[in-house]
Coordinates of C-alpha atoms in Angstrom, one line a residue:
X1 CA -9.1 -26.9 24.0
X2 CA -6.0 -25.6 22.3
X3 CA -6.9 -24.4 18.8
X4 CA -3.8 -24.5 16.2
X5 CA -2.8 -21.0 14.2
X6 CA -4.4 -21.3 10.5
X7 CA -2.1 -22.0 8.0
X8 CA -1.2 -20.7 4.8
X9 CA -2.5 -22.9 1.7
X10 CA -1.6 -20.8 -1.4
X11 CA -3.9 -23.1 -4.2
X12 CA -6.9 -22.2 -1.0
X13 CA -6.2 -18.2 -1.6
X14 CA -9.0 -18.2 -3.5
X15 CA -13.0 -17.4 -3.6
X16 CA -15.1 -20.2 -4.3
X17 CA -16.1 -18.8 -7.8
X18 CA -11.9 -19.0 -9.0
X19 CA -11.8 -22.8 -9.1
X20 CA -15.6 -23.2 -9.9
X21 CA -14.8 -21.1 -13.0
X22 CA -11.6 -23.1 -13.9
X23 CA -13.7 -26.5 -13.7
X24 CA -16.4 -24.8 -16.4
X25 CA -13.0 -23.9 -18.7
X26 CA -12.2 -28.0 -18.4
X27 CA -15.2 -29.4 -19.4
X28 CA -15.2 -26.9 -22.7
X29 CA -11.9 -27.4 -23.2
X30 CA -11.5 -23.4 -23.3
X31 CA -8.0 -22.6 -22.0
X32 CA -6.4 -20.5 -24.2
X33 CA -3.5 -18.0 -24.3
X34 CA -5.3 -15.0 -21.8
X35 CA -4.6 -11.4 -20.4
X36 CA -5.8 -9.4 -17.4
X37 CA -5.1 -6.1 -16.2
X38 CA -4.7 -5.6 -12.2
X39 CA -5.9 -1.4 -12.0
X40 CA -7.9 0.4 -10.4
X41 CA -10.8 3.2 -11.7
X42 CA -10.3 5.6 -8.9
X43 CA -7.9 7.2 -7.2
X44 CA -7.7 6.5 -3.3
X45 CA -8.5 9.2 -1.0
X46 CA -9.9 11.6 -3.2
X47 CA -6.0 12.4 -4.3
X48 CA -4.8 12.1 -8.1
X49 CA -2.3 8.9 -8.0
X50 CA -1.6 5.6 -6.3
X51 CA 1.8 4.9 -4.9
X52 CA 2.3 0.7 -6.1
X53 CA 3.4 -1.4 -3.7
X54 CA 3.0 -5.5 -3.0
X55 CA 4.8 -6.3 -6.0
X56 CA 7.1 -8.9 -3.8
X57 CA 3.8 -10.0 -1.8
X58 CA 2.4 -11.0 -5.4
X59 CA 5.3 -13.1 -6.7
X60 CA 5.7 -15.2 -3.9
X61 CA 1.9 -15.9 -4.0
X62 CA 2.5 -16.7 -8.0
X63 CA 5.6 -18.7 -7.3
X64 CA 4.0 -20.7 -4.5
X65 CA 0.5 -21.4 -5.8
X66 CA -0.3 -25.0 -6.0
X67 CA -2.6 -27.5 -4.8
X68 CA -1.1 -30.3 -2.0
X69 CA -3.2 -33.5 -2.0
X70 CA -4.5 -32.6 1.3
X71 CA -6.0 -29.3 -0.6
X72 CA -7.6 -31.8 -3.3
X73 CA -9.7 -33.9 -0.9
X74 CA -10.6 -30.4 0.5
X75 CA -11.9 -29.1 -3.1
X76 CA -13.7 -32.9 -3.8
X77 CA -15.5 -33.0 -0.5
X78 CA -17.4 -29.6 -0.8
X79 CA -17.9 -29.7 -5.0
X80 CA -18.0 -32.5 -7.4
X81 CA -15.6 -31.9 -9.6
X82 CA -14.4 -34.7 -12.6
X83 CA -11.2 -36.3 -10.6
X84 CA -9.5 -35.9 -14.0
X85 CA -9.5 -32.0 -13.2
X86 CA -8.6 -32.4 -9.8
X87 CA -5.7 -34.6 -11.5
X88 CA -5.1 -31.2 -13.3
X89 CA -4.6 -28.9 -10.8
X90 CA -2.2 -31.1 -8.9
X91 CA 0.2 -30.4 -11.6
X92 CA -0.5 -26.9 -12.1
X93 CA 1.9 -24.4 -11.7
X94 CA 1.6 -20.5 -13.0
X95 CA 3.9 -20.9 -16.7
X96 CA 2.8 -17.5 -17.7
X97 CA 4.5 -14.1 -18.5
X98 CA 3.6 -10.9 -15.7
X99 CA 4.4 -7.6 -16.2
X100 CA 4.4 -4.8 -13.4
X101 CA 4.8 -1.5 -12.3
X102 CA 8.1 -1.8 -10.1
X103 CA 6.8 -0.8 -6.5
X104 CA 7.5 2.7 -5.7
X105 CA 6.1 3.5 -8.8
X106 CA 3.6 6.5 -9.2
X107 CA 0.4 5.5 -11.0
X108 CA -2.8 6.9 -11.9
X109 CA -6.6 5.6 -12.6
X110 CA -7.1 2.9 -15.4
X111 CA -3.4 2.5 -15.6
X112 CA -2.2 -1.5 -15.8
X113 CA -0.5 -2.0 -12.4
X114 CA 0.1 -5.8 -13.6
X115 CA -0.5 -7.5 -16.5
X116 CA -0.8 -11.2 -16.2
X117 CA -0.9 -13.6 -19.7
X118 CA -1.1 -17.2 -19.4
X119 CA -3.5 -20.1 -19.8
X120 CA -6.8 -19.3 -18.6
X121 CA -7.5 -21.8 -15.9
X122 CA -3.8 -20.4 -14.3
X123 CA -5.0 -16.6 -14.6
X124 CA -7.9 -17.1 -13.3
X125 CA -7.1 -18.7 -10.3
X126 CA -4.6 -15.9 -9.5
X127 CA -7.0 -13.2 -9.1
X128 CA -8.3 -12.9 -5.5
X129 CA -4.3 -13.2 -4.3
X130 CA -3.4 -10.7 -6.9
X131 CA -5.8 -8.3 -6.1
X132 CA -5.3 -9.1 -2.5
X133 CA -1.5 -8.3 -2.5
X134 CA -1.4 -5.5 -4.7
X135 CA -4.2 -4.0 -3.4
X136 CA -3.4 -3.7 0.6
X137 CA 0.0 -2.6 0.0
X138 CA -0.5 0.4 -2.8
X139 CA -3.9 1.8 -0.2
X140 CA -1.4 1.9 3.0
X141 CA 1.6 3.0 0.7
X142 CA -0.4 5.6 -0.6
X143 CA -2.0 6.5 2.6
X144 CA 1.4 6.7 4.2
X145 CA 2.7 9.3 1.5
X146 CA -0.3 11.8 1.9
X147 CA 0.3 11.4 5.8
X148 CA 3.8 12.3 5.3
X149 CA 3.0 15.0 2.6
X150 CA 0.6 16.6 5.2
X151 CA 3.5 16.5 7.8
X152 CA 5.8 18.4 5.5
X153 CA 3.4 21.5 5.5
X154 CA 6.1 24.3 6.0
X155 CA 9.4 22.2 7.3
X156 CA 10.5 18.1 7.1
X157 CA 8.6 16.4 9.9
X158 CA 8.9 12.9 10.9
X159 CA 6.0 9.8 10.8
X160 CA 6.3 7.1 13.1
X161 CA 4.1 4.3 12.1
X162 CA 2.4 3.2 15.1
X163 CA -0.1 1.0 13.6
X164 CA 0.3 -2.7 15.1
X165 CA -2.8 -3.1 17.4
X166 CA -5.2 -1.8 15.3
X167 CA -4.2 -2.9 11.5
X168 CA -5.6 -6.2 9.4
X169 CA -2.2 -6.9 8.4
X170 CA 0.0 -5.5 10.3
X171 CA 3.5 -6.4 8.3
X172 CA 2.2 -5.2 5.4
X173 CA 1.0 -2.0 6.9
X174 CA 4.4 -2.0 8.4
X175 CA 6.5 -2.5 4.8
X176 CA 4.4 -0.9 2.8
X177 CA 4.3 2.6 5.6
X178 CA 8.2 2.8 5.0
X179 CA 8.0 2.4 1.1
X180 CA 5.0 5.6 1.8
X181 CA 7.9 7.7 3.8
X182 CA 7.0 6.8 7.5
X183 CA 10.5 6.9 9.1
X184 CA 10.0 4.3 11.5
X185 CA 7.9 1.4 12.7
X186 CA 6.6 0.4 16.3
X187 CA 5.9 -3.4 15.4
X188 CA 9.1 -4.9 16.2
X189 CA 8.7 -8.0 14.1
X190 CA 8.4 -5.8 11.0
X191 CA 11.7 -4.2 12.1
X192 CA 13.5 -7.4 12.2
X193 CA 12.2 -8.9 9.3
X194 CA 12.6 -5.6 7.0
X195 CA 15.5 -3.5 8.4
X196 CA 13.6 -0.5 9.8
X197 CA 14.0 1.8 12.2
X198 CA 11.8 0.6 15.4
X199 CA 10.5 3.5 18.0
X200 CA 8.7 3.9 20.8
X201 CA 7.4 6.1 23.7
X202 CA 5.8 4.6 26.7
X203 CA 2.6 4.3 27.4
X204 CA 0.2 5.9 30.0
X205 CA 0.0 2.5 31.9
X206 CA 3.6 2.7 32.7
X207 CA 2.9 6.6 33.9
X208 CA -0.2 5.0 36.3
X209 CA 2.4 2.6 37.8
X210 CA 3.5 4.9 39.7
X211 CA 2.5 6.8 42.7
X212 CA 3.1 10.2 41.2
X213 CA 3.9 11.3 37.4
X214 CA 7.0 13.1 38.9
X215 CA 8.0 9.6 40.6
X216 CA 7.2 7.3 36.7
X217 CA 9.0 10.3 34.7
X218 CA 12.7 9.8 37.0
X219 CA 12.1 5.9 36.6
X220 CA 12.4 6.3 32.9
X221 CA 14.7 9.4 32.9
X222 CA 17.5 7.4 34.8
X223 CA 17.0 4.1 32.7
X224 CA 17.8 5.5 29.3
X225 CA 20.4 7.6 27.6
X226 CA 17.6 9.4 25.5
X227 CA 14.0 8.8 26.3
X228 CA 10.6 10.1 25.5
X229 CA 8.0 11.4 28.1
X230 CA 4.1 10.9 27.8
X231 CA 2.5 14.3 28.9
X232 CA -1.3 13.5 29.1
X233 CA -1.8 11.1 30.8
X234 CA -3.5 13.5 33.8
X235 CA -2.7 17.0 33.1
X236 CA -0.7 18.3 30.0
X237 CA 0.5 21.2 31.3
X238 CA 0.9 20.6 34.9
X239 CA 3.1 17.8 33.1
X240 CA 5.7 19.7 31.2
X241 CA 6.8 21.7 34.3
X242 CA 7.5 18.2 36.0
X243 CA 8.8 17.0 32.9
X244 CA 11.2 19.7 32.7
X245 CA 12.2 19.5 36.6
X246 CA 12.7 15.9 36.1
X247 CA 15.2 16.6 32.7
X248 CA 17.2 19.1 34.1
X249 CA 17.7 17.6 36.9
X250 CA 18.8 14.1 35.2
X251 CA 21.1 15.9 32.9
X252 CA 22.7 17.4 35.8
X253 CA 23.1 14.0 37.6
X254 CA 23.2 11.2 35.0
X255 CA 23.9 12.9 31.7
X256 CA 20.7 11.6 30.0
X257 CA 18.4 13.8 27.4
X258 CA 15.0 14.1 26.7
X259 CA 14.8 14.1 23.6
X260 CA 10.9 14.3 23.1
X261 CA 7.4 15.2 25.0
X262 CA 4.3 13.2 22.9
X263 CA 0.9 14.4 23.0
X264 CA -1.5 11.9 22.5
X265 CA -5.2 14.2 23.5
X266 CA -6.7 17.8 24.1
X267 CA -6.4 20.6 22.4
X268 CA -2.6 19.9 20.4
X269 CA -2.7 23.5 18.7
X270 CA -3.0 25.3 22.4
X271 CA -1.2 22.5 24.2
X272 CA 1.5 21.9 22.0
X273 CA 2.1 26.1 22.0
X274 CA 2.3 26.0 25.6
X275 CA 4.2 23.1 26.3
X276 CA 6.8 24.9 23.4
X277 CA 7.1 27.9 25.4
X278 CA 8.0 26.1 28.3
X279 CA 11.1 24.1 26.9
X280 CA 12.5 26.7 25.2
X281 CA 12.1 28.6 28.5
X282 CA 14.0 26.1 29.9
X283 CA 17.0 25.8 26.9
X284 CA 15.5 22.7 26.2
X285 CA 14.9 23.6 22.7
X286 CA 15.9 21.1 21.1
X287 CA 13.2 18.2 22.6
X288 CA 11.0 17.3 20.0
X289 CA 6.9 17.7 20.5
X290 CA 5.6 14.2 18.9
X291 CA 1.6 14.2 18.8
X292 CA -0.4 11.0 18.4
X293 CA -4.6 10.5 18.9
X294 CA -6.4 8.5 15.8
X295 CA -4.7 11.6 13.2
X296 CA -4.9 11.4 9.1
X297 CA -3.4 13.8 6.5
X298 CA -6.6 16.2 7.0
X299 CA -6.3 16.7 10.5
X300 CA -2.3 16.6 10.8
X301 CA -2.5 19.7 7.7
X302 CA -5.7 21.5 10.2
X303 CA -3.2 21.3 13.2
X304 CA -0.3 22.8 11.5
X305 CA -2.1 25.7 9.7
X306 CA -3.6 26.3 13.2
X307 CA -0.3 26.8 14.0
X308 CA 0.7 23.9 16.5
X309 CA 4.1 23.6 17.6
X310 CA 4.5 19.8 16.5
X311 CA 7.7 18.2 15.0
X312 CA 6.4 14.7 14.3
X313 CA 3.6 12.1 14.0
X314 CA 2.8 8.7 15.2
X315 CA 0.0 7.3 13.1
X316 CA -1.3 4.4 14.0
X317 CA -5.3 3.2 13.6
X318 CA -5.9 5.7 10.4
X319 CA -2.9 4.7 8.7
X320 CA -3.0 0.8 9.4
X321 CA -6.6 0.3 8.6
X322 CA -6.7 2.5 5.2
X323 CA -9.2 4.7 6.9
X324 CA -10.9 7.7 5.0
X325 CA -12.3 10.8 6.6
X326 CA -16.2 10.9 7.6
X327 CA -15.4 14.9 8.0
X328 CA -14.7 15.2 4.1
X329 CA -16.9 12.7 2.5
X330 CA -13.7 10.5 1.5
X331 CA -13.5 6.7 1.3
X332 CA -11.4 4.7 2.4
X333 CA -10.5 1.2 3.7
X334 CA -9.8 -0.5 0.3
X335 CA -8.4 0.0 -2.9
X336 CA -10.9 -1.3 -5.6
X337 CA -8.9 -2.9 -8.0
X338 CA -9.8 -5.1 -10.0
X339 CA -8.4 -7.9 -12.5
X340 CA -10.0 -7.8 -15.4
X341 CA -9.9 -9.9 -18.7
X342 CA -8.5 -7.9 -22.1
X343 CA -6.9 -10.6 -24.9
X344 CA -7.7 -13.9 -25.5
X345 CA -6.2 -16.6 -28.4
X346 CA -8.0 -19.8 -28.9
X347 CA -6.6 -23.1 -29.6
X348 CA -6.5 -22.6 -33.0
X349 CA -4.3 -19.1 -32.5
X350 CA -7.0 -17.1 -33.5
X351 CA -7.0 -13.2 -31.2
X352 CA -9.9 -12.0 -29.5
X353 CA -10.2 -8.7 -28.1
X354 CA -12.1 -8.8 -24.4
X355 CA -13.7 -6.5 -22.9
X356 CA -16.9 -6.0 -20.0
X357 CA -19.4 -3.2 -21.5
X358 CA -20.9 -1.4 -18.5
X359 CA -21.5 2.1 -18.8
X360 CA -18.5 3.7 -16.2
X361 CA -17.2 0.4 -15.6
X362 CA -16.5 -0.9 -18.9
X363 CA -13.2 -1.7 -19.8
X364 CA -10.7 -1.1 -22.4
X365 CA -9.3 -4.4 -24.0
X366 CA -5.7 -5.5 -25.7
X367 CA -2.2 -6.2 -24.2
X368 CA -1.2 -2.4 -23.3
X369 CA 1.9 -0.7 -22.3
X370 CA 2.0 2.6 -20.5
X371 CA 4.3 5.7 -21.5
X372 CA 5.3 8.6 -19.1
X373 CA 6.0 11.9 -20.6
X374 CA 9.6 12.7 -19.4
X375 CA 8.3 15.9 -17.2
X376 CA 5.0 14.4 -16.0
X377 CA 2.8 16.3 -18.6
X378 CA 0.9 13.3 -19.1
X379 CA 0.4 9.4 -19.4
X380 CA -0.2 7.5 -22.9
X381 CA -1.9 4.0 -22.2
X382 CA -1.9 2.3 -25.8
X383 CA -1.6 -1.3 -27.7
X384 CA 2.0 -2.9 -27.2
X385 CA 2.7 -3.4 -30.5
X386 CA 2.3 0.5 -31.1
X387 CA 5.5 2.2 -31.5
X388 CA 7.0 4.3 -28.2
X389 CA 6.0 7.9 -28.3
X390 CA 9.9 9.8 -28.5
X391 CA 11.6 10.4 -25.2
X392 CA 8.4 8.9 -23.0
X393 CA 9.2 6.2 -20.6
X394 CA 8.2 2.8 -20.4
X395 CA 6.5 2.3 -17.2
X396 CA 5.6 -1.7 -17.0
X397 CA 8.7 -4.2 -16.6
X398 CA 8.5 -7.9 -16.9
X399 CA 9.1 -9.7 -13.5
X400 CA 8.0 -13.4 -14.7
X401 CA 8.5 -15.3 -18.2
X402 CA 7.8 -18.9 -18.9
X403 CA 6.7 -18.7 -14.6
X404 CA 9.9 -17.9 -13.8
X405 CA 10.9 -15.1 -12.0
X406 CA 13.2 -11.9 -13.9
X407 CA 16.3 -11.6 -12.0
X408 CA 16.6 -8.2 -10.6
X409 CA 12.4 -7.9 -10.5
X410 CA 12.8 -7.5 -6.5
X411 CA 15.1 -5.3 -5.4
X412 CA 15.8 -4.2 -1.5
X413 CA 13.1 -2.7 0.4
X414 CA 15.7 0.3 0.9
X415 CA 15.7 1.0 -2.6
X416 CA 11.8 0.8 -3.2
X417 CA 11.8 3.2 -0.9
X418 CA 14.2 5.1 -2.3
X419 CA 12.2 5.0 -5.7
X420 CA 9.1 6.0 -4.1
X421 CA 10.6 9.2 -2.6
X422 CA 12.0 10.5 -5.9
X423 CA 9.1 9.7 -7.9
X424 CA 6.9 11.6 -5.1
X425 CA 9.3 14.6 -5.5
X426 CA 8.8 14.7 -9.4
X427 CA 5.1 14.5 -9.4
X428 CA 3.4 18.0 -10.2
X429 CA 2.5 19.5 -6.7
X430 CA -1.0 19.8 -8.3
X431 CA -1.4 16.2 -8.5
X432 CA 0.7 15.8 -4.7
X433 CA -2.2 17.5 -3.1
X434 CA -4.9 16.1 -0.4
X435 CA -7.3 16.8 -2.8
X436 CA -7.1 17.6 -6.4
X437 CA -9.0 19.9 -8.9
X438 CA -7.9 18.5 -12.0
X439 CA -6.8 14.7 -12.4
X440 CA -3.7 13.6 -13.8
X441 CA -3.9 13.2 -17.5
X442 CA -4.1 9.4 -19.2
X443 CA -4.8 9.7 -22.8
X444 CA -5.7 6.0 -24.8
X445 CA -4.0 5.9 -28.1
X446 CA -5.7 6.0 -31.6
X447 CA -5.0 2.4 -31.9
X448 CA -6.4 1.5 -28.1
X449 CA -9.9 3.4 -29.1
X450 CA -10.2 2.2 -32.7
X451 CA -9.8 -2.0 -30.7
X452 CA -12.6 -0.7 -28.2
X453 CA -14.7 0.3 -30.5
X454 CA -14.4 -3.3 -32.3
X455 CA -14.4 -4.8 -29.2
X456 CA -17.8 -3.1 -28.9
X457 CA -19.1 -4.5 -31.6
X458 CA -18.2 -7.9 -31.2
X459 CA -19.6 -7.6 -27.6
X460 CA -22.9 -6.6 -29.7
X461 CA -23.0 -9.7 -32.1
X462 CA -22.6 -12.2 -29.2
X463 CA -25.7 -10.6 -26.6

């Protein structure tokens, strides 16, 4: 029986509770002016920031949500909802303002990554996509940056993202890897689509082809200019010397170069030392050593203090899926942000202050704006009628007004990139680290804590 691909229905990319909760709004006729803050409580990884990415992911979801009539019989048959409403949403479309942290941007803890204001039922019904694009993206993009960090330990070492067969969403891994600093991609969809560099090795079923490893090596030394040999597939070091017979030997004949041996098991601090020695016995200093094998930021920074001979990475299954480390007690595999609601005018205009009172997990409420001392001293999160502390920079921008997209608001991925790197070069190297002592600094200002505390209190009256 062939089964069809699912396809993408935007007004679906929802849980059940998002249009369950819009139907309650209808029938009270509450759908006031509202705002909610995308953020996150924690840093990922145990680090001190989050590198933003998915901004583009989450305006095409905006600009695309809708409901097709085909989607409304869908919503009718499993809840019975007033067709009046289901009238509704077939003419809904998000009319509301968004503000954002441009991707590439550094950002820390309880800092507004978005902020969304618009009618409630359209807000609400944004938030599992929201979260869902944001959220994805900034966990690989910051992933990607620690990985590359790690790699860095002493000289500029290159990370190939190698990720495809093991990540969720592998495009996404792929874009938001590059926006992290991985210098190339494997998945060669992702290098179409976005521009990147695509690389490769081979892989140890090409080696098993063929009746030696001496016999598989010359097949792919004579059918490329520059090519990359695969060392452990039996015997590491038995392999260099062939490896190095086979190079020379081509060089001579065919005027091709190996440009790189890639580890991918063992021992990489004693292997990688060995199989060293024996290039540059051989003036074939300049091939690189690439090691591969299920490696994060902790092990990569183990291997180079243990002083392995490696010149670059390909990451693949701990990158792609998000993965924390069981060894250090770290999480991983999600962001945890969440979309929370902070202002809210009724029908009559009348402002309301909103905020969830829950010990750690309470929020702050109000329409905020987020300043960045000019030398990364600290953060001020405060009320966005408050004036601009001198010299600090603005940090959210408005992408969408009246549900229309800002012009400018996505730029190319090459300059995202390009904005992620210099930001990551200006952060304190204290807050850079794998793990941090101290967290970045995010003050709330006078006029942010004074609405809390009211919030607070009207949270009190209404329980």
């Amino acid at each position: 029986m062939h089964r069809r691909a699912p396809s993408l229905h935007p007004g679906l990319m929802t849980d059940m509770y998002h249009p369950d909760s819009a139907y309650v709004s209808w029938r009270t006729g509450r759908n006031g002016l509202t705002t909610f803050d995308l953020y996150t409580r924690t840093a990922p990884f145990g680090g001190a920031y989050l590198l933003v990415a998915g901004l583009e992911a989450a305006l095409e979801f905006v600009q695309s949500f809708r409901y097709t009539a085909e989607e409304l019989k869908f919503l009718a048959r499993i809840r019975d909802y007033d067709a009046a409403f289901l009238d509704e949403l077939a003419e809904m479309r998000f009319t509301g303002e968004i503000l954002a942290l441009p991707e590439g941007s550094i950002a820390f803890p309880n800092e507004p990554i978005m902020r969304v204001t618009a009618p409630f039922r359209e807000a609400i019904l944004l938030e599992a996509g929201l979260l869902q694009a944001i959220g994805l993206s900034t966990l690989i993009a910051t992933k990607a940056s620690r990985i590359v960090y790690a790699a860095e330990h002493g000289k500029r070492r290159r990370v190939a993202e190698f990720a495809f067969r093991r990540a969720q969403e592998p495009m996404t891994v792929a874009r938001a890897s590059y926006i992290g600093g991985c210098a190339s991609t494997s998945l060669l969809n992702a290098a179409y689509e976005f521009r990147l560099p695509a690389t490769g090795t081979v892989p140890h079923a090409l080696i098993e082809l063929f009746p030696s490893e001496e016999e598989a090596f010359e097949a792919v030394a004579q059918a490329y200019n520059r090519y990359t040999l695969l060392l452990d597939t039996y015997d590491q070091r038995q392999a260099i010397h062939t490896a190095i017979e086979v190079a020379l030997r081509t060089q001579e004949t065919l005027g091709h170069t190996l440009a790189a041996v890639r580890l991918d098991s063992g021992d990489l601090v004693a292997d990688s030392k060995y199989v060293r020695e024996q290039l540059d016995k051989a003036d074939l200093t300049n091939v690189r050593i690439l090691a591969s094998g299920d490696l994060d930021e902790w092990k990569i920074l183990e291997l180079l203090e243990a002083g392995a001979e490696i010149d670059s990475f390909g990451i693949g299954t701990m990158l792609g899926t998000g993965a924390g480390s069981v060894e250090h007690g770290i999480a991983g595999g999600a962001l945890g942000a969440v979309y929370k609601e902070v202002w809210y005018v009724d029908e009559s205009g009348t402002e309301y202050p909103k905020m969830k009172l829950a010990g750690a997990k309470s929020t702050w409420p109000g329409k905020k704006e987020i300043y960045r001392h000019p030398h990364w001293e600290e953060d001020i999160i405060q009320l966005s009628h408050e004036a601009r502390p001198d010299n600090y920079q603005r940090l959210l921008r408005p992408v969408m007004r009246n549900g229309e997209m800002i012009p400018g608001s996505l730029p190319p991925l090459s300059e995202i990139r390009e904005l992620a790197q210099q930001n990551l070069q200006q952060l304190p190297e204290q807050y850079r680290s794998l793990t941090v002592e101290q967290p970045y600094p995010v003050h709330f200002s006078e006029g942010l804590q004074s609405l809390r505390k009211q919030a607070v209190q009207l949270v009190g009256k209404s329980i």
